[in-house]
Coordinates of C-alpha atoms and ligand atoms in Angstrom, one line a residue:
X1 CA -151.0 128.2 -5.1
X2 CA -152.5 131.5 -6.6
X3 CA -153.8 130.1 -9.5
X4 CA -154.7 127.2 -8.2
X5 CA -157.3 129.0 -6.0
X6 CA -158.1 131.7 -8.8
X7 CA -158.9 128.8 -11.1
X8 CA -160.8 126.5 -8.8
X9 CA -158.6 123.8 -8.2
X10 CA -157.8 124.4 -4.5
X11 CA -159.3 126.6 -1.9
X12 CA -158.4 127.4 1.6
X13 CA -160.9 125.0 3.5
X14 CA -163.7 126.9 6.0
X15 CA -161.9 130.5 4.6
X16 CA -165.4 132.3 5.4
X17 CA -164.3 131.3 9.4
X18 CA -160.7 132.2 8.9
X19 CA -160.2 128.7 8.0
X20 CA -158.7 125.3 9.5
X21 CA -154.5 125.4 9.6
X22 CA -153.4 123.3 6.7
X23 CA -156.7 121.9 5.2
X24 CA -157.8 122.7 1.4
X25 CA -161.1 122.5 -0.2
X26 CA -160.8 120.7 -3.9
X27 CA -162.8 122.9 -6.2
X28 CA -164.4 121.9 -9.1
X29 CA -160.9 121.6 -11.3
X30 CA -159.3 120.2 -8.6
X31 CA -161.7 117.6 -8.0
X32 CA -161.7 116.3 -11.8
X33 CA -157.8 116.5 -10.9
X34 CA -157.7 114.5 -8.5
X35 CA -160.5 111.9 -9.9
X36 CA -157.8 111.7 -13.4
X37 CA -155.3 110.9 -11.3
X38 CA -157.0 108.1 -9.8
X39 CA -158.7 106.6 -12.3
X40 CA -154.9 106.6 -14.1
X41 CA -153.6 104.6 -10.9
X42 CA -156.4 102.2 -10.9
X43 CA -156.7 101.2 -14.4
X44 CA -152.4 101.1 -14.3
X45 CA -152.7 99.4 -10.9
X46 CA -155.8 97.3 -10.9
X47 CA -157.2 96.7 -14.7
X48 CA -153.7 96.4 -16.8
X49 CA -152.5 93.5 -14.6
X50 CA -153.6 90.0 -14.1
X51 CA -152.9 89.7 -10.5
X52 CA -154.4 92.4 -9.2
X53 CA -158.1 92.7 -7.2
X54 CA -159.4 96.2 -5.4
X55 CA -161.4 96.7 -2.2
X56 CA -162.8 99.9 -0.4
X57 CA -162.5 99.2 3.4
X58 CA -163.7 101.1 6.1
X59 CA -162.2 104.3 7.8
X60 CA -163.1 103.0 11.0
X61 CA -161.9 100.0 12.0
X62 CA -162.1 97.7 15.0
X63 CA -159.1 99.1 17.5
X64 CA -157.6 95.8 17.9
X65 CA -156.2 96.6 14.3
X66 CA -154.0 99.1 15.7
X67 CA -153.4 97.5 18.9
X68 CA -151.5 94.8 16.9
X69 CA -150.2 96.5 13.7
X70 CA -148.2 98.5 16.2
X71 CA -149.9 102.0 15.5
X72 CA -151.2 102.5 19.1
X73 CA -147.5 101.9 20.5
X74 CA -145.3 103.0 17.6
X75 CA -147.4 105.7 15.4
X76 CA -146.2 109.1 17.0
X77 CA -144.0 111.5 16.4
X78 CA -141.1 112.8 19.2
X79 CA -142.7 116.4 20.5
X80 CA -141.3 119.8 22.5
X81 CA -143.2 123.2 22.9
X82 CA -141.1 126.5 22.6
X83 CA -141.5 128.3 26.1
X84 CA -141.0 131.5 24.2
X85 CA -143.4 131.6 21.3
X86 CA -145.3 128.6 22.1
X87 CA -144.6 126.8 19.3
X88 CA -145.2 123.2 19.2
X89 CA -142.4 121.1 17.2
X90 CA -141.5 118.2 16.1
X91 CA -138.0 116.9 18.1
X92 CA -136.1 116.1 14.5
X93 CA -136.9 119.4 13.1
X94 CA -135.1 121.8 15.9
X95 CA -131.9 123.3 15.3
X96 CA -128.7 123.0 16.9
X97 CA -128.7 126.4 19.7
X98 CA -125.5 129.2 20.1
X99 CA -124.6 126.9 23.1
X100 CA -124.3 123.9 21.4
X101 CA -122.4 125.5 18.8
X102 CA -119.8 127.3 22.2
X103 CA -119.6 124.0 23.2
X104 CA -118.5 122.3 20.4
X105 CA -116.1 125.1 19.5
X106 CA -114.2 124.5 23.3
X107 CA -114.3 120.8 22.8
X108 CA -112.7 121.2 19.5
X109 CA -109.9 123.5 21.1
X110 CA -109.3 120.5 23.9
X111 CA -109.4 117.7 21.1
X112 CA -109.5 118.8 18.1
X113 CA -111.3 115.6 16.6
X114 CA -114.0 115.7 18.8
X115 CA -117.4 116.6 17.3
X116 CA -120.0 116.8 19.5
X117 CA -123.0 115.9 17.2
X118 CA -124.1 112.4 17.3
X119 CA -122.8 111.6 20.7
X120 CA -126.2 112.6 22.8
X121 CA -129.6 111.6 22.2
X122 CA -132.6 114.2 21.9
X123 CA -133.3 114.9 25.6
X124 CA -129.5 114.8 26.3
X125 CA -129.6 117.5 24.2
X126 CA -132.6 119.2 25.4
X127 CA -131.1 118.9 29.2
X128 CA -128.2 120.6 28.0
X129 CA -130.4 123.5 25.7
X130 CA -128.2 122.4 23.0
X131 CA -131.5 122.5 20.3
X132 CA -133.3 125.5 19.8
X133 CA -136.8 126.6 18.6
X134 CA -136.6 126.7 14.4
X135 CA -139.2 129.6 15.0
X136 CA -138.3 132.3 17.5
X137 CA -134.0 130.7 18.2
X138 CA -134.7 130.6 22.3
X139 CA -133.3 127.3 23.8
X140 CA -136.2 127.3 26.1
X141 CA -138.1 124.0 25.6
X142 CA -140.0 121.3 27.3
X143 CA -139.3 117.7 27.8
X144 CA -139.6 115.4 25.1
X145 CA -142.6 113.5 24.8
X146 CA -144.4 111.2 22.5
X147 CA -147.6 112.5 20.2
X148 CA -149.2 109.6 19.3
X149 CA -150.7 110.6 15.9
X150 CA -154.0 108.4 15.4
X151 CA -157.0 111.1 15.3
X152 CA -159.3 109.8 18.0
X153 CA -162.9 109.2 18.3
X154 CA -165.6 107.6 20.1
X155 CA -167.9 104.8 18.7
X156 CA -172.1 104.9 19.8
X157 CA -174.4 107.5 21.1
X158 CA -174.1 106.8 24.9
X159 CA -170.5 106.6 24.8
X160 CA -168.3 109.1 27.2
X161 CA -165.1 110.7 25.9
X162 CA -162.8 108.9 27.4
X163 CA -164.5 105.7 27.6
X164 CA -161.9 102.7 26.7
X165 CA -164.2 100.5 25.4
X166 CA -165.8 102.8 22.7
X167 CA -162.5 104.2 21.7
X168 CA -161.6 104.4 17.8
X169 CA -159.4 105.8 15.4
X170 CA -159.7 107.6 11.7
X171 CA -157.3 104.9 10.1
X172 CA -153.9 106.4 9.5
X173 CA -152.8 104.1 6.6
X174 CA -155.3 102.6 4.3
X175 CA -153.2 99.7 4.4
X176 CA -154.7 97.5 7.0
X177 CA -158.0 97.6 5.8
X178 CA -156.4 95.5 3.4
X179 CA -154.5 93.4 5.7
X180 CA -157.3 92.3 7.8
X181 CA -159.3 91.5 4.3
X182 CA -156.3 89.2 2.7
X183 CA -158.4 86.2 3.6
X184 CA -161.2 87.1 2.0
X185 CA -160.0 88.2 -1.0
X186 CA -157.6 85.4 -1.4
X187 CA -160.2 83.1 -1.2
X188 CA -163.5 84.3 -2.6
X189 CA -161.1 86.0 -5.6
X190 CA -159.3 82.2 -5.9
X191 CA -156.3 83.8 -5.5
X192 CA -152.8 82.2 -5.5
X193 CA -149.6 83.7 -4.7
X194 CA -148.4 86.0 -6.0
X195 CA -150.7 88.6 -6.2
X196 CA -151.7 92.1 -5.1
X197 CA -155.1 93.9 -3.3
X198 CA -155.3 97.6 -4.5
X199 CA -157.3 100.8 -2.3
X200 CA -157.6 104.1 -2.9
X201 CA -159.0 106.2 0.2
X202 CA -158.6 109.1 3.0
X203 CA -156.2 108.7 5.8
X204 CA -156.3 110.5 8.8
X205 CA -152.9 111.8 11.1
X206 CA -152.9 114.4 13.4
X207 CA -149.4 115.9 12.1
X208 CA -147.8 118.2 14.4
X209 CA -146.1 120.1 11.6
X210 CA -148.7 120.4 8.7
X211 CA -147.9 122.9 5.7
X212 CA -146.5 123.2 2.2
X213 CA -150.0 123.8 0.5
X214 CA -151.2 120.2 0.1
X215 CA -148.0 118.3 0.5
X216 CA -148.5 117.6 4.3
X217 CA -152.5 117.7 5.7
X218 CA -154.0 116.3 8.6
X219 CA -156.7 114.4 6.3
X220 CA -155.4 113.6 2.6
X221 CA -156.2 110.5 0.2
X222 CA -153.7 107.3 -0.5
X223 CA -153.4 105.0 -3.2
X224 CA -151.8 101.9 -1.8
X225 CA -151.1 98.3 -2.8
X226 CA -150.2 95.2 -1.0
X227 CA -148.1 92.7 -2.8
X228 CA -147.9 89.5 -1.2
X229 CA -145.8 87.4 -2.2
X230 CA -143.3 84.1 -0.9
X231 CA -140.5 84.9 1.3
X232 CA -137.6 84.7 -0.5
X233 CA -138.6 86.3 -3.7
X234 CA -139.4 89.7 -1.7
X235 CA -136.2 91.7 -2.3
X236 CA -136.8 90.9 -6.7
X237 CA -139.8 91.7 -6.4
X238 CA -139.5 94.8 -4.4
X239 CA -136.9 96.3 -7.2
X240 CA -139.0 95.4 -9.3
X241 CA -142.3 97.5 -8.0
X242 CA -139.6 100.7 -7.0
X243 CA -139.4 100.7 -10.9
X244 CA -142.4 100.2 -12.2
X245 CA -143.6 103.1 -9.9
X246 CA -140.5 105.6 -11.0
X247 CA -141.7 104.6 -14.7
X248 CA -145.6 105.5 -13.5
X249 CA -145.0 109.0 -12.8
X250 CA -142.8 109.5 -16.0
X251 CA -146.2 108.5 -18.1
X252 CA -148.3 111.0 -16.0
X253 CA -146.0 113.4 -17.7
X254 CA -143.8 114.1 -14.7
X255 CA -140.1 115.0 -16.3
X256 CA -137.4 112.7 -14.4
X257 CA -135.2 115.4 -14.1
X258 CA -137.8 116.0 -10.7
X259 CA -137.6 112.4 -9.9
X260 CA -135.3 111.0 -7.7
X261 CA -134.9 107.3 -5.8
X262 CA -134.1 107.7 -1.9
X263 CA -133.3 104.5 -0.1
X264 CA -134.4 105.1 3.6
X265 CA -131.2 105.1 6.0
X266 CA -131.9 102.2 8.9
X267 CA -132.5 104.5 11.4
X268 CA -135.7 106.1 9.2
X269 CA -137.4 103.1 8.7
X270 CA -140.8 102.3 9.8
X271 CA -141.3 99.7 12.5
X272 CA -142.6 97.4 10.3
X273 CA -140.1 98.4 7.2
X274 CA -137.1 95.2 6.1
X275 CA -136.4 98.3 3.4
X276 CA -137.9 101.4 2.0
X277 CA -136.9 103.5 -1.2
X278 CA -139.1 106.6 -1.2
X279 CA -139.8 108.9 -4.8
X280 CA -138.8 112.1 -4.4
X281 CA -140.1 115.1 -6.4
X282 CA -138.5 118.0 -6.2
X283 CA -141.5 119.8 -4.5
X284 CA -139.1 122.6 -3.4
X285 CA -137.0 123.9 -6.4
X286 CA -136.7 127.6 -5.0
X287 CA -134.3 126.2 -2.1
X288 CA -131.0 126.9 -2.7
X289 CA -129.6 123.6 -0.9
X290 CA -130.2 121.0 -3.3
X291 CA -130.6 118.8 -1.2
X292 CA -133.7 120.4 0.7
X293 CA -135.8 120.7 -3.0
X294 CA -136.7 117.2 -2.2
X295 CA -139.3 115.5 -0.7
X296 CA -141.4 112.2 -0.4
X297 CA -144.2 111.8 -2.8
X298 CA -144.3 107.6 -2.7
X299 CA -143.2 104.9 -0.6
X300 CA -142.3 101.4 -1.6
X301 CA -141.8 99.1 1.4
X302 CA -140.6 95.5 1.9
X303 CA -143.0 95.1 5.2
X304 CA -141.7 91.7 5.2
X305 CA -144.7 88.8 6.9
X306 CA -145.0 91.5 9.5
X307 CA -148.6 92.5 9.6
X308 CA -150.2 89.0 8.6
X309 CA -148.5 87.4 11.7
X310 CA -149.7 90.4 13.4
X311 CA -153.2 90.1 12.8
X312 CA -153.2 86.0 13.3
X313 CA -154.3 84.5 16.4
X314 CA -151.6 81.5 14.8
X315 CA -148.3 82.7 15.2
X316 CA -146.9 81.5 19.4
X317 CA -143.8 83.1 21.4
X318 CA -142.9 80.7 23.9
X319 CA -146.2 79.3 23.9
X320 CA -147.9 82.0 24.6
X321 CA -150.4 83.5 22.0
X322 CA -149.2 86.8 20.3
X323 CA -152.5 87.9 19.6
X324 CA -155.4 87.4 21.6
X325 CA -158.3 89.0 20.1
X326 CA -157.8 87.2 16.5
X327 CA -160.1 84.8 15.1
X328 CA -158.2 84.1 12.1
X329 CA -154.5 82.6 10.9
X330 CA -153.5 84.5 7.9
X331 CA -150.9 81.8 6.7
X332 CA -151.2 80.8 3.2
X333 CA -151.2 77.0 2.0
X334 CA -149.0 76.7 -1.1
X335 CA -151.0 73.3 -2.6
X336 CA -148.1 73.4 -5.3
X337 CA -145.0 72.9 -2.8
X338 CA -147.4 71.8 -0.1
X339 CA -145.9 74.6 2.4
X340 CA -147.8 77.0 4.7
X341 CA -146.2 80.2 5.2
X342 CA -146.7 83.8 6.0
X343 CA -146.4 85.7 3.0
X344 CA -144.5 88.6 2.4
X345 CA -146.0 92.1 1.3
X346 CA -144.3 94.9 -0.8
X347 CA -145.8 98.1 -0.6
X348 CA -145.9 100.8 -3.0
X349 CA -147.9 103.9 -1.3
X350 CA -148.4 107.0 -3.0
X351 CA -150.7 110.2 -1.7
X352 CA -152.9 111.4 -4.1
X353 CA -152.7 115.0 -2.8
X354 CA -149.3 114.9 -3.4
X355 CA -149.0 113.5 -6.9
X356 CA -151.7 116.2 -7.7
X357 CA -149.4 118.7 -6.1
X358 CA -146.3 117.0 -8.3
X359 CA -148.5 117.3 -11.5
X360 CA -149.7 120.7 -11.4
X361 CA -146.5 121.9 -10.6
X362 CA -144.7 119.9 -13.4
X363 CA -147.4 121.3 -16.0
X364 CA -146.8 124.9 -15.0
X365 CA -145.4 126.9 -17.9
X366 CA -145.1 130.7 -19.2
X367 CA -144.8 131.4 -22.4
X368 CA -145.1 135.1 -24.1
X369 CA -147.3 135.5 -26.8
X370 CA -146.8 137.6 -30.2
X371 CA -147.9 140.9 -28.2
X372 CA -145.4 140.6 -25.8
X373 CA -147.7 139.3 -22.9
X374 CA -146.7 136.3 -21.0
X375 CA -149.5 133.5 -21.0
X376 CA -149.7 131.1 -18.1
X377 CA -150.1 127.6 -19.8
X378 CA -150.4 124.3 -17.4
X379 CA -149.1 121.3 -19.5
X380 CA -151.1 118.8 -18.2
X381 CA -150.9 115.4 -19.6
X382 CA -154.4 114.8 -21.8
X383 CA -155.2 112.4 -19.4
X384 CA -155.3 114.4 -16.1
X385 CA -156.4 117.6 -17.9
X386 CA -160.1 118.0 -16.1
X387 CA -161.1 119.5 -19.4
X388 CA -160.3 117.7 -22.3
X389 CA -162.0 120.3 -24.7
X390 CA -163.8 123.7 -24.8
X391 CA -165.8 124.9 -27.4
X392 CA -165.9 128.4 -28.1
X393 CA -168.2 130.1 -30.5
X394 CA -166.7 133.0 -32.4
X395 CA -169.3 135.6 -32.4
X396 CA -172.0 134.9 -29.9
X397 CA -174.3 137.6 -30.9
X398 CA -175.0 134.9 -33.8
X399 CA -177.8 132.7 -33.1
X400 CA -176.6 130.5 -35.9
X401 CA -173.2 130.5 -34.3
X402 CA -174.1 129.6 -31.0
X403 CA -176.4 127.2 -31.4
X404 CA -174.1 125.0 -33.9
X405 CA -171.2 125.2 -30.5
X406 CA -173.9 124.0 -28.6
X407 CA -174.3 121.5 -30.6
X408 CA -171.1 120.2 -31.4
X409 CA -170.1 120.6 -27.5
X410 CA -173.2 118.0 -27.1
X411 CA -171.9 115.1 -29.1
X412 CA -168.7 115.2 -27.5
X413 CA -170.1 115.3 -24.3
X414 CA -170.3 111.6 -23.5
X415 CA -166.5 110.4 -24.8
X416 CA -164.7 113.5 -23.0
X417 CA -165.5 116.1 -20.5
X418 CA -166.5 119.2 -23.2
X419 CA -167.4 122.4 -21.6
X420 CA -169.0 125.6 -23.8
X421 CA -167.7 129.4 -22.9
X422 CA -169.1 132.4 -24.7
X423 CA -168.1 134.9 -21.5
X424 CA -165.3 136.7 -23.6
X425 CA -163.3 137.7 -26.5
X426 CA -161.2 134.5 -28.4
X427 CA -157.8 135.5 -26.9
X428 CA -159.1 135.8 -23.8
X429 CA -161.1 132.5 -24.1
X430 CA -157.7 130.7 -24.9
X431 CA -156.0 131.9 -22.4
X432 CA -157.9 130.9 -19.5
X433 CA -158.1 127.5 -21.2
X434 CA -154.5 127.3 -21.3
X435 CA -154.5 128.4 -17.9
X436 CA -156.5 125.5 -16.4
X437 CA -154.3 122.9 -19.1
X438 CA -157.1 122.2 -21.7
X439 CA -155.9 120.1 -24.1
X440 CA -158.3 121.9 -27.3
X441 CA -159.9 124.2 -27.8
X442 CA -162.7 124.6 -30.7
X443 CA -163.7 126.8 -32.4
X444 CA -167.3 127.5 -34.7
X445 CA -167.3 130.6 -36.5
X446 CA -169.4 132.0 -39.8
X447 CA -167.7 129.7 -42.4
X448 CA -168.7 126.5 -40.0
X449 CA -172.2 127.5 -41.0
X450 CA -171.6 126.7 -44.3
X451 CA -168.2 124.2 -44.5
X452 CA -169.7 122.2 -41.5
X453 CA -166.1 122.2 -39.9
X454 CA -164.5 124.0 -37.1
X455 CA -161.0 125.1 -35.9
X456 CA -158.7 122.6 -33.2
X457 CA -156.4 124.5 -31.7
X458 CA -154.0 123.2 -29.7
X459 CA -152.7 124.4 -26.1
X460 CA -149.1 123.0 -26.1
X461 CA -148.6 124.8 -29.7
X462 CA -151.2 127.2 -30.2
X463 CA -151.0 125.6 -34.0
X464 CA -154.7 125.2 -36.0
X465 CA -156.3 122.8 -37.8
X466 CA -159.8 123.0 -39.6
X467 CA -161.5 119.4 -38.6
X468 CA -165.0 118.0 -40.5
X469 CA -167.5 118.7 -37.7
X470 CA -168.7 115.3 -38.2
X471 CA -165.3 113.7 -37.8
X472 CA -164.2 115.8 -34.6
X473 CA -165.0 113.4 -32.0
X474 CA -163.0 110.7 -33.7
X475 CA -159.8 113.1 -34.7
X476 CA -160.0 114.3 -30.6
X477 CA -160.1 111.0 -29.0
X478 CA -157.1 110.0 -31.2
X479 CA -155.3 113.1 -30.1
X480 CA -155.9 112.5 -26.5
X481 CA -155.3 109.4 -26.6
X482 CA -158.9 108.1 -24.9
X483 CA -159.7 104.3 -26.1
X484 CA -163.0 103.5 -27.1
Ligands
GAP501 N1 -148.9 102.4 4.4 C1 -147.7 103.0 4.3 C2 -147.8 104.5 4.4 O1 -148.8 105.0 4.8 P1 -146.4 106.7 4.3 O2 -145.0 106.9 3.6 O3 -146.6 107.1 5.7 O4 -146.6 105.1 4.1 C3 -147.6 107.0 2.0 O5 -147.5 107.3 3.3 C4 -147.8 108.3 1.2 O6 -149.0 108.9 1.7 C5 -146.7 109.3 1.2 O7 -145.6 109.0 0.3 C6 -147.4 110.6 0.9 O8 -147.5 110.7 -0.5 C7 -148.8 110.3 1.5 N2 -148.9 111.0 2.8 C8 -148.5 110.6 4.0 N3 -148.7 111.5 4.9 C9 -149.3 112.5 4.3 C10 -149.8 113.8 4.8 N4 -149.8 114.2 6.1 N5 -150.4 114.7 3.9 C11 -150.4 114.3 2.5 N6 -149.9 113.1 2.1 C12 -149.4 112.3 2.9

């Protein structure tokens, strides 16, 4: 987190106002952070595949979306406050209080294979001050109650706050933008089954338990994907999209050792969910518990033919239409078996906050240099470095010198983000490239002026190599590995 905001990747959003709990300010290294990792996703997601369009919805959406995907009912999370300190917590995240623990001691002494936990629900519990407040210990808490987390809003100028009929929401998934638009995508795109609709954009959830730096935010960006595909053929493919993603992260240089599979217990699942197997990075290594270093950075769902029957005026219970408000039947007409079904959709979701988060801290390195002093060195993968290159002039008291790195920074300019730094000595120079995970650094100095070549060095080895000015932009794009 230090250096992140010391080298202008993250800042503490609205700092100068003592800031807004939990939100972050990309700065400009964060920004070409976060743009890398996208662009990687797309092109992997969208322009390496054959089945595979992309679409940019809108963050507001018409609130019958939620109505019938389930958000307005289902999309909150089980609440208390602390009487004591005021807190306000999330039900599955208390602790187990002194009395529950007294309790279950005495029922152990009566039957000594009686444990308590398990056998009440949450307000049970709660009636019984069996939880207690994570924060401040006291077993003072409310009721439980339900948080609905949809941020609200209010659609037009003459509308009042709590007027029904202009009430909206900031989208919590970008995944139904996508739903909604299957039909016109499948048909303007001439789309047949199997095939997948790709969107990258912000999401909005009013958590009650933000935190971790950037892992958990009320507004944060997604990168999801709907698969659709015939029923029947949605558990195959499933597996096979939980490993294609696993493999995804490995290329952005992630090491597997901080990868893990978790399948989603029942009881976890979404409401929509046949099966889920999350990615875990281990966001957490200084717990002790292993088991706590873990947490989600993707989901991959089966969401079985859920959402399309839930956004078609089609589908009937008892003869009665599910959904009112619909104008459209989502069904798909297979003209090779002749069969109309709903298709099924397999979901892989990933955050791109949090895959930024799982890259940086992956890249992060020290290593001690020859003096003894330890150098900071961020191991990005070429790809998702937002520098590719700096070019560093050697003396910059020499007009000769300067202009030449001004030059050469030019012509790389349009194949690779180049930047040109003159504010220090060469060792410092390096250092601060390492820092920020510059692939190369080069450098002109007096014998340039005559040889017409500079010095690569490179970050991961610190190891030189004199290149032909006139041949650098070639010998660096092969290096990174940028196609033409
Ligand atoms: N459409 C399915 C869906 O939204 P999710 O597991 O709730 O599934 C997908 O979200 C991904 O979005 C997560 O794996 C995580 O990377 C990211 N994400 C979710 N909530 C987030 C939050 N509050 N802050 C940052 N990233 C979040």
């Amino acid at each position: 987190m230090s250096l992140s905001k010391r080298r202008g990747f993250v800042f503490p959003s609205s700092e100068i106002y003592g800031g807004l709990g939990s939100a972050w300010d990309y700065g400009p290294l964060g920004v070409e952070l976060c743009n890398n990792v996208k662009q990687a996703w797309w092109r992997w997601m969208v322009h390496e595949r054959d089945d595979m369009e992309g679409i940019d919805s809108s963050i507001i959406l018409n609130r019958s979306v939620w109505k019938y995907s389930g958000h307005e009912d289902t999309f909150s999370d089980p609440l208390v406050d602390c009487k004591e300190c005021n807190s306000r917590l999330r039900a599955d995240k208390l602790e187990l209080s002194k009395r529950f623990h007294q309790a279950q001691d005495e029922a152990l002494r009566q039957h000594p294979l009686r444990s308590l936990a398990g056998t009440y629900d949450t307000q049970a519990l709660l009636d019984r001050k069996w939880l207690s407040c994570p924060n401040c210990g006291s077993d003072s808490l409310t009721n439980l109650r339900s948080f609905n987390l949809m941020f609200r809003t209010t659609i037009g100028a003459a509308a009042e706050d709590d007027d029904p009929t202009a009430l909206a929401y900031l989208r919590p998934e970008t995944a139904q933008g996508i739903f909604i638009n299957f039909l016109n995508v499948q048909t303007t795109m001439r789309r047949k089954i199997p095939f997948g609709i790709a969107q990258i954009g912000k999401s909005f959830r009013n958590e009650v338990t933000p935190g971790n730096f950037i892992f958990r935010t009320r507004e944060f960006e997604q990168m999801e994907m709907e698969y659709f595909v015939r029923p029947g053929e949605d558990e195959r493919v499933h597996q096979e999209w939980i490993d294609y993603c696993f493999d995804w992260f490995k290329t952005l240089g992630i090491s597997p050792d901080n990868l893990r599979f978790y399948e989603q217990p029942k009881e976890e699942l979404a409401h929509y969910a046949k099966r889920t197997v999350d990615i875990h990075y281990r966001f957490f290594p200084e717990r002790e518990d292993e088991e706590r270093q873990w947490d989600e950075l993707m989901g991959i769902a089966n969401r079985t033919d859920f959402d399309l029957k839930a956004h078609s005026k089609k589908p009937e219970k008892e003869g009665e239409r599910i959904n009112k408000d619909s104008t459209e039947d989502l069904s798909y007409f297979d003209e090779a078996t002749k069969e109309r079904y709903y298709p099924y959709v397999i979901e892989p979701a990933a955050g791109v906050n949090r895959t930024v988060l799982a890259v940086l801290m992956d890249a992060y390195t020290e290593k001690v240099n020859d003096k003894g002093e330890k150098r900071v060195i961020l191991r990005l993968h070429p790809e998702l470095a937002p520098i590719k290159v700096a070019v560093l002039p050697l003396a910059k008291n020499k007009p000769e010198i300067v202009a030449l790195a001004h030059a050469v920074k030019k012509e790389l300019q349009p194949a690779m983000r180049a930047v040109y730094d003159d504010t220090g000595g060469i060792g410092k120079l390096y250092a601060r490239q390492d820092e920020i995970g510059t692939p190369f650094c080069v450098t002109v100095d007096h014998q340039s002026l005559e040889d017409e070549a500079v010095t690569v060095r490179d970050r991961d080895t610190w190891g030189q190599e004199r290149v032909k000015a006139a041949e650098l932009q070639e010998y660096l794009k092969k290096r990174l590995g940028i196609a033409c």
